[in-house]
CSV table of C-alpha atoms (C1' of nucleotides) in Angstrom, one decimal:
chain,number,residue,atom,x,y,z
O,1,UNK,CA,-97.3,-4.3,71.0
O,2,UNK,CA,-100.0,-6.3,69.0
O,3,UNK,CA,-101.2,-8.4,71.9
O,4,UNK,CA,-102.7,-10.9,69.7
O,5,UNK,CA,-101.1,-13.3,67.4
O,6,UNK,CA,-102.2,-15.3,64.6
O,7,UNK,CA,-100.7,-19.1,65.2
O,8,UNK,CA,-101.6,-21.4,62.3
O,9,UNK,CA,-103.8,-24.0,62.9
O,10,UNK,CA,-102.0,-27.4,61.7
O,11,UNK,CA,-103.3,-28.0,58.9
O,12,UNK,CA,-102.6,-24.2,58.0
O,13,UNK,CA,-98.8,-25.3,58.5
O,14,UNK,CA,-97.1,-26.3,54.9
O,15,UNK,CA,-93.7,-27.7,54.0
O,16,UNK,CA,-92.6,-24.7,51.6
O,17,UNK,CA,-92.8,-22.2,54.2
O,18,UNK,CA,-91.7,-24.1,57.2
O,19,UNK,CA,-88.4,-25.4,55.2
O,20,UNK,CA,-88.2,-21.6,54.0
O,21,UNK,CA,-88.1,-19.8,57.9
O,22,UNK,CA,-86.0,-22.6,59.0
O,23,UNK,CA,-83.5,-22.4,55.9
O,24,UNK,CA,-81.7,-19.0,57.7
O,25,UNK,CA,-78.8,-19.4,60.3
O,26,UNK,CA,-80.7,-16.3,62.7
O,27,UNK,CA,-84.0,-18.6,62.8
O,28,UNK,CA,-82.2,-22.1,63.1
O,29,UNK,CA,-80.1,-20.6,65.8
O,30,UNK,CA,-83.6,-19.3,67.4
O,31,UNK,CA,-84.8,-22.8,67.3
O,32,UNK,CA,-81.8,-24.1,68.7
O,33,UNK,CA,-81.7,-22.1,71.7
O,34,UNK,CA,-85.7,-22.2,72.0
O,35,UNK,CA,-84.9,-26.0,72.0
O,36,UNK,CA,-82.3,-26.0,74.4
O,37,UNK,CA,-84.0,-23.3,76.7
O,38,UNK,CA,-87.8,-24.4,76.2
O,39,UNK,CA,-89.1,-20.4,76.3
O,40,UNK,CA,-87.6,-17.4,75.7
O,41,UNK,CA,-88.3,-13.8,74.3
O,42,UNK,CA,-86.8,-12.3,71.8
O,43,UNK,CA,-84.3,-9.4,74.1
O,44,UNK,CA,-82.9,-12.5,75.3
O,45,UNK,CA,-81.9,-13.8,72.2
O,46,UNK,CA,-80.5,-10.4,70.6
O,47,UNK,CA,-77.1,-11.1,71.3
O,48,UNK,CA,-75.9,-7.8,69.6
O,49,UNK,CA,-78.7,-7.5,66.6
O,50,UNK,CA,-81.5,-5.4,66.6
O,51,UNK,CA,-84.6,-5.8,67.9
O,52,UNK,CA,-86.0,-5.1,64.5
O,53,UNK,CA,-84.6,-7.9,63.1
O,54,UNK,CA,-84.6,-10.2,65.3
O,55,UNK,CA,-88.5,-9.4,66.0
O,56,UNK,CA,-88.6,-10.1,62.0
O,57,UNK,CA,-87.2,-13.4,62.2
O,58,UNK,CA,-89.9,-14.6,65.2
O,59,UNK,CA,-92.5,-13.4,63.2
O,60,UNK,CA,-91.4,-15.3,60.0
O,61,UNK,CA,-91.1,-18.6,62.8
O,62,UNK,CA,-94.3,-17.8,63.9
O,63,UNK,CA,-96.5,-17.7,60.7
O,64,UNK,CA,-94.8,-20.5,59.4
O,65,UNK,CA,-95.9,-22.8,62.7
O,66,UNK,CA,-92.8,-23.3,63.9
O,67,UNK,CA,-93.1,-21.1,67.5
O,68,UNK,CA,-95.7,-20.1,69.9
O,69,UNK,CA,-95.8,-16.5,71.3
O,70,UNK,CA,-97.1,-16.4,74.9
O,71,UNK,CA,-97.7,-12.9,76.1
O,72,UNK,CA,-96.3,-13.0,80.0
O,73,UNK,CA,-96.7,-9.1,81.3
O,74,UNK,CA,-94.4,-6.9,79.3
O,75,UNK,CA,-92.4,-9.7,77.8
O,76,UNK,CA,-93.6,-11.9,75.0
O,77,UNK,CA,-92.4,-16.2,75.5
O,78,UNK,CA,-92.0,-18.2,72.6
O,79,UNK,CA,-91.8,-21.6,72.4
O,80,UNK,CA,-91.6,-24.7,69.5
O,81,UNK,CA,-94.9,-26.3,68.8
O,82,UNK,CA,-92.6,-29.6,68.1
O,83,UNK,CA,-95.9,-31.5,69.2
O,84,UNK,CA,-97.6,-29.7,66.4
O,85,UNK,CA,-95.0,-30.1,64.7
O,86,UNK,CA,-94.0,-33.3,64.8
O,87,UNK,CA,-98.4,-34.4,63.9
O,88,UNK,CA,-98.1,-32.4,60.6
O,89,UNK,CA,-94.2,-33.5,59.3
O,90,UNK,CA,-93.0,-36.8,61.6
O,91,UNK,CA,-89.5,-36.8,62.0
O,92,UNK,CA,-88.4,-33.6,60.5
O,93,UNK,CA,-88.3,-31.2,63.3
O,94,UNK,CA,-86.0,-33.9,64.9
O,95,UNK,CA,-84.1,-34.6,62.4
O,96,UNK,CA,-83.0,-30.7,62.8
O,97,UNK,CA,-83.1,-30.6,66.4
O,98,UNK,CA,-80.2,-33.6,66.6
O,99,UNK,CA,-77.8,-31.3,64.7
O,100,UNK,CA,-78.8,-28.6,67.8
O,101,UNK,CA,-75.2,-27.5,69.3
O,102,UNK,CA,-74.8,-29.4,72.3
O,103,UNK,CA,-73.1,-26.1,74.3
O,104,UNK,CA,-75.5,-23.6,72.7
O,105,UNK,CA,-77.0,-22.6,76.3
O,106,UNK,CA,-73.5,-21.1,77.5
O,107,UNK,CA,-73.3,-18.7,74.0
O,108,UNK,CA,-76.2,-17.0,74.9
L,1,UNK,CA,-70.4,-29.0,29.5
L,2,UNK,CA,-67.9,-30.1,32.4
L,3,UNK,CA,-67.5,-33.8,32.2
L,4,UNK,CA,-66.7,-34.1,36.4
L,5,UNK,CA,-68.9,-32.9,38.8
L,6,UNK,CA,-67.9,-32.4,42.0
L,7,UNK,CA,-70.2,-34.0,44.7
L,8,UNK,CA,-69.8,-33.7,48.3
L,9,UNK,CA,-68.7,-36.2,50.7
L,10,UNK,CA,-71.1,-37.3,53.3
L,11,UNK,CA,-69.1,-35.6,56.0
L,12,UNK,CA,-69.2,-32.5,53.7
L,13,UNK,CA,-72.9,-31.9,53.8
L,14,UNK,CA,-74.3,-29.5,56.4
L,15,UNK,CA,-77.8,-29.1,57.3
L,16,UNK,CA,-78.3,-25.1,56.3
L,17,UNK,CA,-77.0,-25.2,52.7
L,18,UNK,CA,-79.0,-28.6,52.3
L,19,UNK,CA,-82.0,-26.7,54.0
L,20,UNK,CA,-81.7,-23.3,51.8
L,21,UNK,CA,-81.5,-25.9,48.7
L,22,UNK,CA,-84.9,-27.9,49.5
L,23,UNK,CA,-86.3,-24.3,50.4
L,24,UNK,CA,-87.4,-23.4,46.5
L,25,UNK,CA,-90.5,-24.3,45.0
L,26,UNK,CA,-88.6,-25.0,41.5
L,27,UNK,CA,-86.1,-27.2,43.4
L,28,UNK,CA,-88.2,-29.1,46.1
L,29,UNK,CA,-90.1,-30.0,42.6
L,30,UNK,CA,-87.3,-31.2,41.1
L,31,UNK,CA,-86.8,-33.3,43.9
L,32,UNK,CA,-90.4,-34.6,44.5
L,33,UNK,CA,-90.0,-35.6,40.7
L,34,UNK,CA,-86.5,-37.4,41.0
L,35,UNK,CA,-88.1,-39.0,43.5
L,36,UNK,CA,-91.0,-40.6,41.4
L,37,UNK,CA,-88.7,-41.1,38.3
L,38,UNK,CA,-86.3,-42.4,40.4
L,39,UNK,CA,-83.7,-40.8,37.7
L,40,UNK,CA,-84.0,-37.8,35.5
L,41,UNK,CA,-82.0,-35.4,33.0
L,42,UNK,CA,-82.3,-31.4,33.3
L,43,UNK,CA,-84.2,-31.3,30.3
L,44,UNK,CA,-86.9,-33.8,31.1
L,45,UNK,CA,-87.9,-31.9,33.7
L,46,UNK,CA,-87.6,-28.5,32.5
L,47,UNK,CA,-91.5,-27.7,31.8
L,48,UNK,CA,-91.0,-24.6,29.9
L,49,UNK,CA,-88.2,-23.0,31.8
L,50,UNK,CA,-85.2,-22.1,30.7
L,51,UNK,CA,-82.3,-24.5,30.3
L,52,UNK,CA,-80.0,-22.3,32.0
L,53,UNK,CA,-82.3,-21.6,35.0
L,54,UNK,CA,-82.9,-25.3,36.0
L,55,UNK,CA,-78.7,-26.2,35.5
L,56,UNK,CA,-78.8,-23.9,38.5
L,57,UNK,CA,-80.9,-25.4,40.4
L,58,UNK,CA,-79.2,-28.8,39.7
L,59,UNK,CA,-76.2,-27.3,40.6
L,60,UNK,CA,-77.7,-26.1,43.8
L,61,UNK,CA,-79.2,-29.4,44.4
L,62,UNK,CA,-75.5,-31.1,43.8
L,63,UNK,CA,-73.6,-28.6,45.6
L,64,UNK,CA,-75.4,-29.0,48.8
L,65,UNK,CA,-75.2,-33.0,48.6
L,66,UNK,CA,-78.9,-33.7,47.4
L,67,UNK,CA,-78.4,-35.0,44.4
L,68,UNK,CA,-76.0,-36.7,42.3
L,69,UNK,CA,-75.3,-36.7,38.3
L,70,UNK,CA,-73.9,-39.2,36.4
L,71,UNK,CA,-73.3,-38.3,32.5
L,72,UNK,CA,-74.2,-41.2,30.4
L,73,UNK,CA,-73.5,-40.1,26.5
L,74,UNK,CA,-75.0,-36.5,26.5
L,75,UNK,CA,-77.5,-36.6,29.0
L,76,UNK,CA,-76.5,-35.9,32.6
L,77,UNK,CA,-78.3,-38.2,34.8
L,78,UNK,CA,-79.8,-37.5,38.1
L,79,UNK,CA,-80.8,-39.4,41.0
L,80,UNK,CA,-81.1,-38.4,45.0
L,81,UNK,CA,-78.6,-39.6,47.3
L,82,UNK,CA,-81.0,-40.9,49.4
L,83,UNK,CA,-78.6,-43.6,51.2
L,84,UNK,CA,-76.1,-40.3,52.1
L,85,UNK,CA,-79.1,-38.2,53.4
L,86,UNK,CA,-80.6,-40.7,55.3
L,87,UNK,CA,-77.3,-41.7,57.0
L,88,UNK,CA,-76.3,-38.2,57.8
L,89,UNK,CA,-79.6,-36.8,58.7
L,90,UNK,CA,-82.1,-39.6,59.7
L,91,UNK,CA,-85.9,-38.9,58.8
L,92,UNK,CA,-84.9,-35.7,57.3
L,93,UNK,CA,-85.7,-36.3,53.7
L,94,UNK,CA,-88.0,-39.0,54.3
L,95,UNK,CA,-90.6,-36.8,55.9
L,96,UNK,CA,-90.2,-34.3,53.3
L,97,UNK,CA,-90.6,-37.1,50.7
L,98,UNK,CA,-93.9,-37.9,52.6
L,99,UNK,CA,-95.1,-34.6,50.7
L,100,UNK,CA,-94.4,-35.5,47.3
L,101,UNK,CA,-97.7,-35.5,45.5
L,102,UNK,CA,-99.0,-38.8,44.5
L,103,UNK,CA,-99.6,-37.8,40.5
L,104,UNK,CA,-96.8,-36.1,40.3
L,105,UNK,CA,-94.8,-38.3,37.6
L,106,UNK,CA,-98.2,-37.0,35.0
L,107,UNK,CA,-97.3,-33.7,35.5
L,108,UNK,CA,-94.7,-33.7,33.6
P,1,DT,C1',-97.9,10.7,86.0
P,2,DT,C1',-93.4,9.6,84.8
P,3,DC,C1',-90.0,6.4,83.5
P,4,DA,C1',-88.1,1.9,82.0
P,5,DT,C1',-88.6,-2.3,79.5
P,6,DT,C1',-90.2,-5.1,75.8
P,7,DG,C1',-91.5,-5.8,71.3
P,8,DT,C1',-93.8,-4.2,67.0
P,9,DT,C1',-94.3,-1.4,62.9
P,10,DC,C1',-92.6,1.6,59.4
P,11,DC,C1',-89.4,2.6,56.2
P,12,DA,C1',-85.1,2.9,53.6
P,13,DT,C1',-81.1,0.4,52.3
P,14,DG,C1',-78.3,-3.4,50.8
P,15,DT,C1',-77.5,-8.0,49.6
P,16,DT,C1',-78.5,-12.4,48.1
P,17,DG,C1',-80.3,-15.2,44.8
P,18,DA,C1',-83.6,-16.5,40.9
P,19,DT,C1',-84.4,-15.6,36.1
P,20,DG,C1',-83.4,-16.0,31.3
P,21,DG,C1',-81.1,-14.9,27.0
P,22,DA,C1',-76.7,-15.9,24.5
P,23,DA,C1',-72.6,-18.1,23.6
P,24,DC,C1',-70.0,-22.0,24.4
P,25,DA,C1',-68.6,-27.0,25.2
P,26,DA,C1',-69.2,-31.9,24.8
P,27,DT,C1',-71.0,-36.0,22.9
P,28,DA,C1',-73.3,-38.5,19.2
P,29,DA,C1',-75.1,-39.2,14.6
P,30,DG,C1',-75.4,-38.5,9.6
G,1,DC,C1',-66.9,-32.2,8.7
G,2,DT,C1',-71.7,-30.8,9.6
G,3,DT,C1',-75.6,-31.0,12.4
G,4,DA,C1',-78.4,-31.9,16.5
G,5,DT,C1',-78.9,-32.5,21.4
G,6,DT,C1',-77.7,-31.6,26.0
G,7,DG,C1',-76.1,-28.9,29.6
G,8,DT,C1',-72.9,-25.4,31.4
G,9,DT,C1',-71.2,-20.7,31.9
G,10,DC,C1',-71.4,-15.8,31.5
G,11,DC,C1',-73.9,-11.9,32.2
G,12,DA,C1',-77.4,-8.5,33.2
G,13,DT,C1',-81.8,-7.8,35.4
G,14,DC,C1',-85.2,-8.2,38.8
G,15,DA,C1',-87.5,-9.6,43.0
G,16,DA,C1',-87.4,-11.2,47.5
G,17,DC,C1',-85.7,-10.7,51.8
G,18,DA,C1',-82.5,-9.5,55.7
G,19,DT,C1',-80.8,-5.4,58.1
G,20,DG,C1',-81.3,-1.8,61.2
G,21,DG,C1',-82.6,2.9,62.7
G,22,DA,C1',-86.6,5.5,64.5
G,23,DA,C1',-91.0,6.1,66.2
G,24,DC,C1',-94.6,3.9,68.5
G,25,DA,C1',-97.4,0.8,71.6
G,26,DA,C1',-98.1,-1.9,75.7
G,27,DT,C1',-97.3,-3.3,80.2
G,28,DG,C1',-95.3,-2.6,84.8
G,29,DA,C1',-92.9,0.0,88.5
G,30,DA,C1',-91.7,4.2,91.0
DNA sequence: TTCATTGTTCCATGTTGATGGAACAATAAG
DNA sequence: CTTATTGTTCCATCAACATGGAACAATGAA
């Protein structure tokens, strides 16, 4: 396990990429559970796929700005930089967030 | 050329397909630039691609409730639906309408 | 040390979607 | 009717990306 990660800075962050990781139903349903959990790694979010592929998708939600990766022992916590976030693109983090299953929690 | 188009209804638009349609360079430009022009046929806006590869993307941009075309004579004419994006997913288009370059409408 | 857990990296495969030429359709003008 | 313009549709090709197995790395516990 790299135990370093490369977070953009904000200004690094740019539209094209962020509307890209976020335009995939695995990473919006990553940010909708990250959003309606706060933190969580990726084994909890497997639900059936393989850690492969779902360790692809953080990565893509991580370059592009959207999550922060907190190393925590063995496990790795991510988290949405929606203060970040919402600095570099007001409004449109939340505008996805509002469409966030309300019940999402309980599919986990 | 097919005279109707179909364009969805508000309630018809979802936030993935409109997301995976504002996620292309070609199409986020088209948009930036219907945005400045306020209207626009394919052609205008074609900038040495091919004819049949931005009628995709127009479709694309239809399809997933971005955009709207009205055929006046022989030119189809485009505009954003604005009213309908804003209404079914506030501050969503508006902050990535805060992107579009400021010289854009020279560019063409 | 040994084992379990977590997540990454490598790699091959498959699928989706963008690209672009060609033919076609629709409208308008000469 | 003929011609020009506009945009769509069909089709083949290509590139980008998601998928998923396997091996590996890192931390922690027994």
């Amino acid at each position: 396990m790299a135990a370093l990660y490369h977070h953009p800075a904000p200004e690094e962050i740019t539209l094209l990429p962020l509307l890209r990781a976020v335009a995939d139903p695995v990473r919006l349903g990553i940010i909708y559970h990250l959003h309606s959990l706060g933190e969580a790694n990726c084994t909890t979010l497997l639900r059936g796929r393989p850690k492969s592929s779902m360790s692809h998708h953080f990565q893509v939600l991580r370059e592009a700005g959207i999550l922060q990766t907190r190393v925590e022992g063995v496990q790795h916590r991510n988290t949405l930089r929606l203060d970040v976030l919402e600095e570099r693109f007001p409004g449109l983090m939340s505008a996805i967030l509002r469409e966030c299953p309300a019940d999402l929690p309980e599919k986990i």
